[in-house]
mmCIF file of C-alpha atoms in Angstrom:
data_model
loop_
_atom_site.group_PDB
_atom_site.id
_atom_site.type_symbol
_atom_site.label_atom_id
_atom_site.label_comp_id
_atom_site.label_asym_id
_atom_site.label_seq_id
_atom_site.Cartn_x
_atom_site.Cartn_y
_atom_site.Cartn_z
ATOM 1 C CA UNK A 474 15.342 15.153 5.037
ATOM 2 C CA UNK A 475 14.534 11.547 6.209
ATOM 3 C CA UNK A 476 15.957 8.080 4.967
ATOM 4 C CA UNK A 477 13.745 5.793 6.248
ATOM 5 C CA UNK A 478 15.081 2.177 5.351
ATOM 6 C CA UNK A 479 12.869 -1.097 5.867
ATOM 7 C CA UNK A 480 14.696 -3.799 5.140
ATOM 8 C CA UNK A 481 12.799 -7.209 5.439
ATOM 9 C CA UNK A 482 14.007 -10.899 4.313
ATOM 10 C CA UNK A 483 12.793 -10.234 0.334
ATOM 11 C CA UNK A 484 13.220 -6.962 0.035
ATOM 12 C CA UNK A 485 14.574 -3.253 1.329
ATOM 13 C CA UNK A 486 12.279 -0.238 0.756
ATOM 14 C CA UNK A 487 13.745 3.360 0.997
ATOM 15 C CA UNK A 488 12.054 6.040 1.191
ATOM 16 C CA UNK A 489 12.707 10.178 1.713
ATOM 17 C CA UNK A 490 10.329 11.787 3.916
ATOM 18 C CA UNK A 491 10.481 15.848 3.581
ATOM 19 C CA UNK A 492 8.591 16.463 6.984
ATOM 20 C CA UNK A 493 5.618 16.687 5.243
ATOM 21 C CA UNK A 494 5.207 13.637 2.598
ATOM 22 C CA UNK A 495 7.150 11.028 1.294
ATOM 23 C CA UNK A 496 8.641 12.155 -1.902
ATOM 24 C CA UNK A 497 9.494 9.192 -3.130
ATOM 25 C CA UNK A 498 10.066 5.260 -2.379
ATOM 26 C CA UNK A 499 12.069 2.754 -4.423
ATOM 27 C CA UNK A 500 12.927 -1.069 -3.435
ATOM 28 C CA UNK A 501 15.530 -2.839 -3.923
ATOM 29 C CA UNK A 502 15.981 -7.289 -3.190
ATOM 30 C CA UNK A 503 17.882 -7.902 0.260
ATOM 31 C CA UNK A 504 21.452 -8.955 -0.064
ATOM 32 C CA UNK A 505 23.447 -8.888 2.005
ATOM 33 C CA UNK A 506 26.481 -9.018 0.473
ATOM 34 C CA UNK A 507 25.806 -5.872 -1.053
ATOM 35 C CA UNK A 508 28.238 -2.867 0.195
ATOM 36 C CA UNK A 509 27.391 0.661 0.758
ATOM 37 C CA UNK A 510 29.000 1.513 -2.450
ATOM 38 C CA UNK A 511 26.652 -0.492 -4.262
ATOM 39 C CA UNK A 512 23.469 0.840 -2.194
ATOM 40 C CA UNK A 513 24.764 4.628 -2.906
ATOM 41 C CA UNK A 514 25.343 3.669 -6.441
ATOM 42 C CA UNK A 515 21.993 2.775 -6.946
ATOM 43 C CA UNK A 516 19.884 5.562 -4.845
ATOM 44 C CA UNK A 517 21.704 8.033 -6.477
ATOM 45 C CA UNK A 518 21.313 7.143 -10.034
ATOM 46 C CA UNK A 519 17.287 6.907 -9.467
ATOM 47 C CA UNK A 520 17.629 10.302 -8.121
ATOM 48 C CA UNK A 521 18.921 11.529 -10.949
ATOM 49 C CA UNK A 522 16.733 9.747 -13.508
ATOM 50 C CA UNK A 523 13.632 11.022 -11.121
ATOM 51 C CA UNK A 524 15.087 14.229 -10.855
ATOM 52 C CA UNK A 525 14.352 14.087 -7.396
ATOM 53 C CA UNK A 526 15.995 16.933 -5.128
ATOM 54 C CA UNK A 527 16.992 15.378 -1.720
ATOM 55 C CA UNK A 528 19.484 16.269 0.626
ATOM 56 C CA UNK A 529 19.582 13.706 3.055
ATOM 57 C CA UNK A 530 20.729 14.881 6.476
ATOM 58 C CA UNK A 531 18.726 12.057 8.924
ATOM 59 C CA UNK A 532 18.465 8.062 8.830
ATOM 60 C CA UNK A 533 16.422 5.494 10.351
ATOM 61 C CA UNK A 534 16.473 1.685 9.903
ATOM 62 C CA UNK A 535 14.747 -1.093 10.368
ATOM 63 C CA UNK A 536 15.598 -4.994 9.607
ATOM 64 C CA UNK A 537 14.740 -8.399 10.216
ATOM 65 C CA UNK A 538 17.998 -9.251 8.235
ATOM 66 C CA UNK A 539 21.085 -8.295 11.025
ATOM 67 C CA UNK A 540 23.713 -9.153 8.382
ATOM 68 C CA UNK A 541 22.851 -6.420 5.941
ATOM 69 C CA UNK A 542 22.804 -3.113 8.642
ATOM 70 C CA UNK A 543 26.206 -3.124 8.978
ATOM 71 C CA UNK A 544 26.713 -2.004 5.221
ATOM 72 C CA UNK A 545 22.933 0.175 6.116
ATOM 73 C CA UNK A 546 25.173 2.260 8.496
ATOM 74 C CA UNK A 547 28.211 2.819 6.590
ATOM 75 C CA UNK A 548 26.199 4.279 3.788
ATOM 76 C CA UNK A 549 24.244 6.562 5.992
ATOM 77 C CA UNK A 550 27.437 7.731 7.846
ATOM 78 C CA UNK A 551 29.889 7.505 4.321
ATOM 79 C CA UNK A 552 27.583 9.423 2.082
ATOM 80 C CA UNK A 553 24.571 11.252 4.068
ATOM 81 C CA UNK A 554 27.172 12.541 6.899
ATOM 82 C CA UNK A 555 24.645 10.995 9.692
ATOM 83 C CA UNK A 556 24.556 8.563 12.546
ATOM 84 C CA UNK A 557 21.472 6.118 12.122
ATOM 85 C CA UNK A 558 18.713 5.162 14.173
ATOM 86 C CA UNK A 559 18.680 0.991 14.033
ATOM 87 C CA UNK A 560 15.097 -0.175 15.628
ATOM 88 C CA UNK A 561 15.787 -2.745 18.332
ATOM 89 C CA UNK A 562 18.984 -0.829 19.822
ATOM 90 C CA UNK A 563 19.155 0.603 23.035
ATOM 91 C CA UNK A 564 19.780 3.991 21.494
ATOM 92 C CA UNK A 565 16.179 4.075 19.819
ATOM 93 C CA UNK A 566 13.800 4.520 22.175
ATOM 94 C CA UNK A 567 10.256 3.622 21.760
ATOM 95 C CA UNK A 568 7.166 5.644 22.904
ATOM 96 C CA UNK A 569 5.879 2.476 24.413
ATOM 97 C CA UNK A 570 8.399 -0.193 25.347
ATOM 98 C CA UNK A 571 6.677 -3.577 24.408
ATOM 99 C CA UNK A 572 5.730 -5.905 26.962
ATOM 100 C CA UNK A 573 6.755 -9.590 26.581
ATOM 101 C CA UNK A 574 8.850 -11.923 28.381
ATOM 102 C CA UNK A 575 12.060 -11.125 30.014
ATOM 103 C CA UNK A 576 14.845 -11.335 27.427
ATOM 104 C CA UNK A 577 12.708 -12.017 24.287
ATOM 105 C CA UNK A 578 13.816 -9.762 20.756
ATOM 106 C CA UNK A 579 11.371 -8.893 19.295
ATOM 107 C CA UNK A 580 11.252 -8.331 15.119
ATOM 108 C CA UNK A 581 12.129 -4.603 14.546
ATOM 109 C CA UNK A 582 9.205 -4.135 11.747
ATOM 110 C CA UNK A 583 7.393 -5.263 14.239
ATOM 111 C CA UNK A 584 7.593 -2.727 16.920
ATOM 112 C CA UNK A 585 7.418 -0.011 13.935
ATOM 113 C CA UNK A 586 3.792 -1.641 12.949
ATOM 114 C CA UNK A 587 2.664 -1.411 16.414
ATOM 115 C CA UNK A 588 4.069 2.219 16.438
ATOM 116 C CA UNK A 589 2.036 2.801 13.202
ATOM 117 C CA UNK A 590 -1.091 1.545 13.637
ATOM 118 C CA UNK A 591 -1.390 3.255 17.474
ATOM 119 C CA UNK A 592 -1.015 6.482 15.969
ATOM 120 C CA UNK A 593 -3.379 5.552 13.264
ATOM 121 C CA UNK A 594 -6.192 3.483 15.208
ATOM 122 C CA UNK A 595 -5.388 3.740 18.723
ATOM 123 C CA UNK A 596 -5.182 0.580 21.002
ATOM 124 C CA UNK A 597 -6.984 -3.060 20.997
ATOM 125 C CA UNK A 598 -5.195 -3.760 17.502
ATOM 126 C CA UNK A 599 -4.215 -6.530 15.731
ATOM 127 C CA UNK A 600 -1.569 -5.682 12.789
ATOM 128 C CA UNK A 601 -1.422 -8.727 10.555
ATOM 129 C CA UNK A 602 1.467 -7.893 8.010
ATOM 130 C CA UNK A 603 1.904 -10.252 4.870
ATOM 131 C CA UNK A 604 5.725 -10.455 4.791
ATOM 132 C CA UNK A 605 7.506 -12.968 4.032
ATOM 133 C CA UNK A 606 6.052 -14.537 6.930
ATOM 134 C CA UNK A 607 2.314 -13.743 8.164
ATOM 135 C CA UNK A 608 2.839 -12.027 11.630
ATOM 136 C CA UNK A 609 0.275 -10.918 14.122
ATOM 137 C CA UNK A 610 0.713 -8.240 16.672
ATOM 138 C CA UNK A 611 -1.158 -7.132 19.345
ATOM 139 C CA UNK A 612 -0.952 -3.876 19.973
ATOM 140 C CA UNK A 613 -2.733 -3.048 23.858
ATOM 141 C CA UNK A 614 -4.477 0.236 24.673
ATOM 142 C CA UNK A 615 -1.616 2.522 25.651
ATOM 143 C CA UNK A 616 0.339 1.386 22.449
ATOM 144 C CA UNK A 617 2.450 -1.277 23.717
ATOM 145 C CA UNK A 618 2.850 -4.681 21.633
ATOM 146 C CA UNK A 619 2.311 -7.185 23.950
ATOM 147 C CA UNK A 620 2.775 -10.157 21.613
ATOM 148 C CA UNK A 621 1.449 -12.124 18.719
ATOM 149 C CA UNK A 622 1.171 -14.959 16.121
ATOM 150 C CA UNK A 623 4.447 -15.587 13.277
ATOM 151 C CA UNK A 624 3.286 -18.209 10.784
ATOM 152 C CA UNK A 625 5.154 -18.837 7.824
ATOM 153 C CA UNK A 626 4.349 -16.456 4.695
ATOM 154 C CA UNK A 627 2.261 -17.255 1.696
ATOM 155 C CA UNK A 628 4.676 -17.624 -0.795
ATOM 156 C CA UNK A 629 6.815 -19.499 1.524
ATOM 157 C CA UNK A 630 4.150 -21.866 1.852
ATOM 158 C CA UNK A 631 3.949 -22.426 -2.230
ATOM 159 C CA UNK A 632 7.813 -22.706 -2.453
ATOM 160 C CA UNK A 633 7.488 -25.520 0.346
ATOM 161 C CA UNK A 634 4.550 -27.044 -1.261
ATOM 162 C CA UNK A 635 6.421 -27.131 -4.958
ATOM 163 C CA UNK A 636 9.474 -28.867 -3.428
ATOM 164 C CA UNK A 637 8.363 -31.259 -1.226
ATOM 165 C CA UNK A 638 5.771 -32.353 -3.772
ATOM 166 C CA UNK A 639 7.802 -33.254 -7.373
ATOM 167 C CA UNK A 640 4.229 -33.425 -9.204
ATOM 168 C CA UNK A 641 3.235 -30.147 -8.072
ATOM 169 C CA UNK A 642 4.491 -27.146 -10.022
ATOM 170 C CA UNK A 643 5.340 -23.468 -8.645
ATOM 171 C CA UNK A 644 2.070 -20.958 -9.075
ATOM 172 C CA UNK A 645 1.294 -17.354 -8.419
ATOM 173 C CA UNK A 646 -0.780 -16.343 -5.653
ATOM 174 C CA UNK A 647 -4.212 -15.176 -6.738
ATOM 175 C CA UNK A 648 -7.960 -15.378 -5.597
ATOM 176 C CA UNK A 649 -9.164 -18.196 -7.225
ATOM 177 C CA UNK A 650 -12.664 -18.231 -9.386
ATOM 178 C CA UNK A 651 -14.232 -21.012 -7.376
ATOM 179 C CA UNK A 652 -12.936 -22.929 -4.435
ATOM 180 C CA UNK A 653 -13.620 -26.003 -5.854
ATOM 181 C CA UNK A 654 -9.974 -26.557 -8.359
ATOM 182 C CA UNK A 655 -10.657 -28.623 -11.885
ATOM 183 C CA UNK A 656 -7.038 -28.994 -12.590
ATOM 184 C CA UNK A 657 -3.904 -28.979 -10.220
ATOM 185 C CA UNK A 658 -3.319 -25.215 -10.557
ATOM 186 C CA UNK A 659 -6.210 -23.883 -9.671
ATOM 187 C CA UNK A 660 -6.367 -26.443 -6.295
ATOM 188 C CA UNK A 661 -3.300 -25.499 -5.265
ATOM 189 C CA UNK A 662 -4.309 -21.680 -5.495
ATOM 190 C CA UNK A 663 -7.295 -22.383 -3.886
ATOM 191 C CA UNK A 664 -5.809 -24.491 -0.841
ATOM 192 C CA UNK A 665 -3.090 -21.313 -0.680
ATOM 193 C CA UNK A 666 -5.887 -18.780 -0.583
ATOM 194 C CA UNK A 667 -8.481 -19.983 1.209
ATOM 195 C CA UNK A 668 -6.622 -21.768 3.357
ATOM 196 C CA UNK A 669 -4.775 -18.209 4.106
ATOM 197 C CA UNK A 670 -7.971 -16.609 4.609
ATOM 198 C CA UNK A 671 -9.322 -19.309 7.201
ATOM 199 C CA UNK A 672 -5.527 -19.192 8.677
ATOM 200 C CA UNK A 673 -6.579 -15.359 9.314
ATOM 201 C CA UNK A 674 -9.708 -15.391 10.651
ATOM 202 C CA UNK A 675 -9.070 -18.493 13.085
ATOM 203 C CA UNK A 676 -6.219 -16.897 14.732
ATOM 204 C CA UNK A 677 -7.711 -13.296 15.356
ATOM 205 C CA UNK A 678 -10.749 -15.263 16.267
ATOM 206 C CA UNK A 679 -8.893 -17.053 18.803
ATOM 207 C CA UNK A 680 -6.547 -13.307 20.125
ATOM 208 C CA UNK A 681 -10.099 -12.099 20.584
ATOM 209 C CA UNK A 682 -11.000 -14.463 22.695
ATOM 210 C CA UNK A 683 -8.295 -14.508 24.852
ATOM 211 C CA UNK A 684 -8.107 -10.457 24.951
ATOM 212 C CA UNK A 685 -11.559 -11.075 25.583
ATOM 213 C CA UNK A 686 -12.524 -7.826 23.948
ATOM 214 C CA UNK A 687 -13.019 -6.149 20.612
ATOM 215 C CA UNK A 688 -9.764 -5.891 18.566
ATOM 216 C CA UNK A 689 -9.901 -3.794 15.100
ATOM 217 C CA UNK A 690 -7.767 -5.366 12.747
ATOM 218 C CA UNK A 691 -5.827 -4.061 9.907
ATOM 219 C CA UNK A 692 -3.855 -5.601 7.472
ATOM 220 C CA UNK A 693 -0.460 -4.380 5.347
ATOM 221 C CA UNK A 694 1.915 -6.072 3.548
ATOM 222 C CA UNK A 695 2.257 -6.939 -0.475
ATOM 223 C CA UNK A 696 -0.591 -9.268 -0.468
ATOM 224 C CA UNK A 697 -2.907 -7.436 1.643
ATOM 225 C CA UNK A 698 -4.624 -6.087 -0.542
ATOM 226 C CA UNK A 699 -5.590 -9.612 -2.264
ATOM 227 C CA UNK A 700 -6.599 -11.384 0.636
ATOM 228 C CA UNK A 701 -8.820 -8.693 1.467
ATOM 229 C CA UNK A 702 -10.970 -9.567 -1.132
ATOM 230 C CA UNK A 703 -11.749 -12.694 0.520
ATOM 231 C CA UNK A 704 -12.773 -11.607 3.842
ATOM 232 C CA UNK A 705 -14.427 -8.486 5.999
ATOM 233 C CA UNK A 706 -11.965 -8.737 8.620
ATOM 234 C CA UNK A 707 -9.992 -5.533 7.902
ATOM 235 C CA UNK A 708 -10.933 -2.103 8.622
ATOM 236 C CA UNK A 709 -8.091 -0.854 6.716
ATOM 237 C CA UNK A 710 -5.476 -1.941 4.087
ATOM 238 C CA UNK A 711 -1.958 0.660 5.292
ATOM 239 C CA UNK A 712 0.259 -0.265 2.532
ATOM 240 C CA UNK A 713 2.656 2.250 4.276
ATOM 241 C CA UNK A 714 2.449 1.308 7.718
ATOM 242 C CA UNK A 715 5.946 0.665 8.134
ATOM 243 C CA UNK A 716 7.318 3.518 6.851
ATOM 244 C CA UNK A 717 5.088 5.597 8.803
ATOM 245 C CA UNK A 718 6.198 4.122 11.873
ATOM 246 C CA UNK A 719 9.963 5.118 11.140
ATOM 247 C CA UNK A 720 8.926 8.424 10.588
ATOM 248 C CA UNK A 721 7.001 8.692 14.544
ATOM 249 C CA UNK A 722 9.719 6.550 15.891
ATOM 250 C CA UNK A 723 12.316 8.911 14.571
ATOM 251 C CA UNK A 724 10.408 11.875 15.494
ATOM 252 C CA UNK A 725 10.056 10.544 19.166
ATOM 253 C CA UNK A 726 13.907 10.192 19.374
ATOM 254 C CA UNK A 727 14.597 13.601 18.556
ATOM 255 C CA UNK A 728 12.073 14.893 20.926
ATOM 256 C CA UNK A 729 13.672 13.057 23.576
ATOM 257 C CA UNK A 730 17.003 14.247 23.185
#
């Protein structure tokens, strides 16, 4: 079986793939200060509890957080008996290598969305992922990503807002009942959301135009699923995008052996 690790800068998702499903997917907050010990610990004790039968004999990773795979790779190689795939190494191969300027790095879960979403809608794509930042990538007809838009994530936004501003206090993110705010928590929320929303539409407005063709968009991430109340834009919601990527970009590697 599969252990397909995403970490990102808030969190790390696991999950087993079976080579048929996912059986199950647990997440944990990124540290990374935390050993392999510690990660084995804690897999292994929600196995147990979910009486979930696993035996783990393939690993692929992903993270935007280069500190914490160190620790990623001693725990596959420790206590699965298996030599990861890491996403942005010369090892792992791509199907399509992406096409952007000489000596750029580009985010791992990046190249796994634009992995994903090929498979899933084919080319002329924009994947706009609600991380901890907001990225946008442009995914060209034969697969490749061939750039995009980073701007900084919603709730990094409200953290920013709450500290720079001493009156204002911290809030959730939610989809306001009217635009127009009668105290200061519901402007705030409103300014976060629909200024989000209008953040979204101007820039794949503006990758249209300069693609100068149709682009589907899709959307995945924590929060998609709330700002897609607010606009038509997306053709799907793939709240397991990422993780379906891994799988296909693992797959490819073995083919290619």
């Amino acid at each position: 079986m599969l252990l397909a690790i995403d970490c990102g800068n808030t969190n790390t998702v696991f999950s087993i793939w079976n080579g048929d499903r996912f059986l199950t997917t647990w997440r944990i907050a990124t540290d990374h200060k935390r050993t392999a010990d510690e990660y084995f610990v804690w897999l292994s004790s929600l196995l147990m509890l979910t009486k979930t039968e696993a035996h783990i004999t393939e690993a692929i990773i992903s993270s935007t957080v280069p500190r914490v795979v160190f620790n990623l790779r001693v725990l596959c190689s420790r206590y699965f008996d298996c030599r990861p795939l890491v996403v942005g190494k010369p090892e792992c191969h791509l199907p399509v290598a992406p096409r952007v300027d000489q000596g750029t790095t580009v985010g791992p879960d990046r190249l796994v969305n634009t992995v994903a979403g090929f498979d899933r809608h084919g080319g002329d794509l924009i994947v706009v992922d609600f991380g901890t930042a907001t990225t946008f990538d442009v995914v060209d007809t034969d697969g490749a990503y061939v750039g995009g838009v980073i701007a900084p994530g919603v709730n990094l936004s409200l953290e920013a807002l709450h500290m720079a501003a001493a009156a204002l206090p911290h809030v959730d993110v939610t989809k306001p009942a009217k635009a127009i705010g009668t105290n200061t928590v519901a402007c705030m929320q409103s300014g976060v959301y629909w200024g989000y929303i209008g953040l979204v539409e101007g820039i794949v407005r503006e990758v249209r135009r300069e693609r100068d063709r149709p682009l589907k968009v899709i959307a995945t991430g924590g929060l998609a699923a709330l700002f897609a109340q607010g606009t038509d834009l997306f053709a799907s919601i793939e709240d397991d995008l990422t993780m379906h990527g891994l799988v296909l970009i693992n797959e490819f590697n073995k083919e290619t052996l």
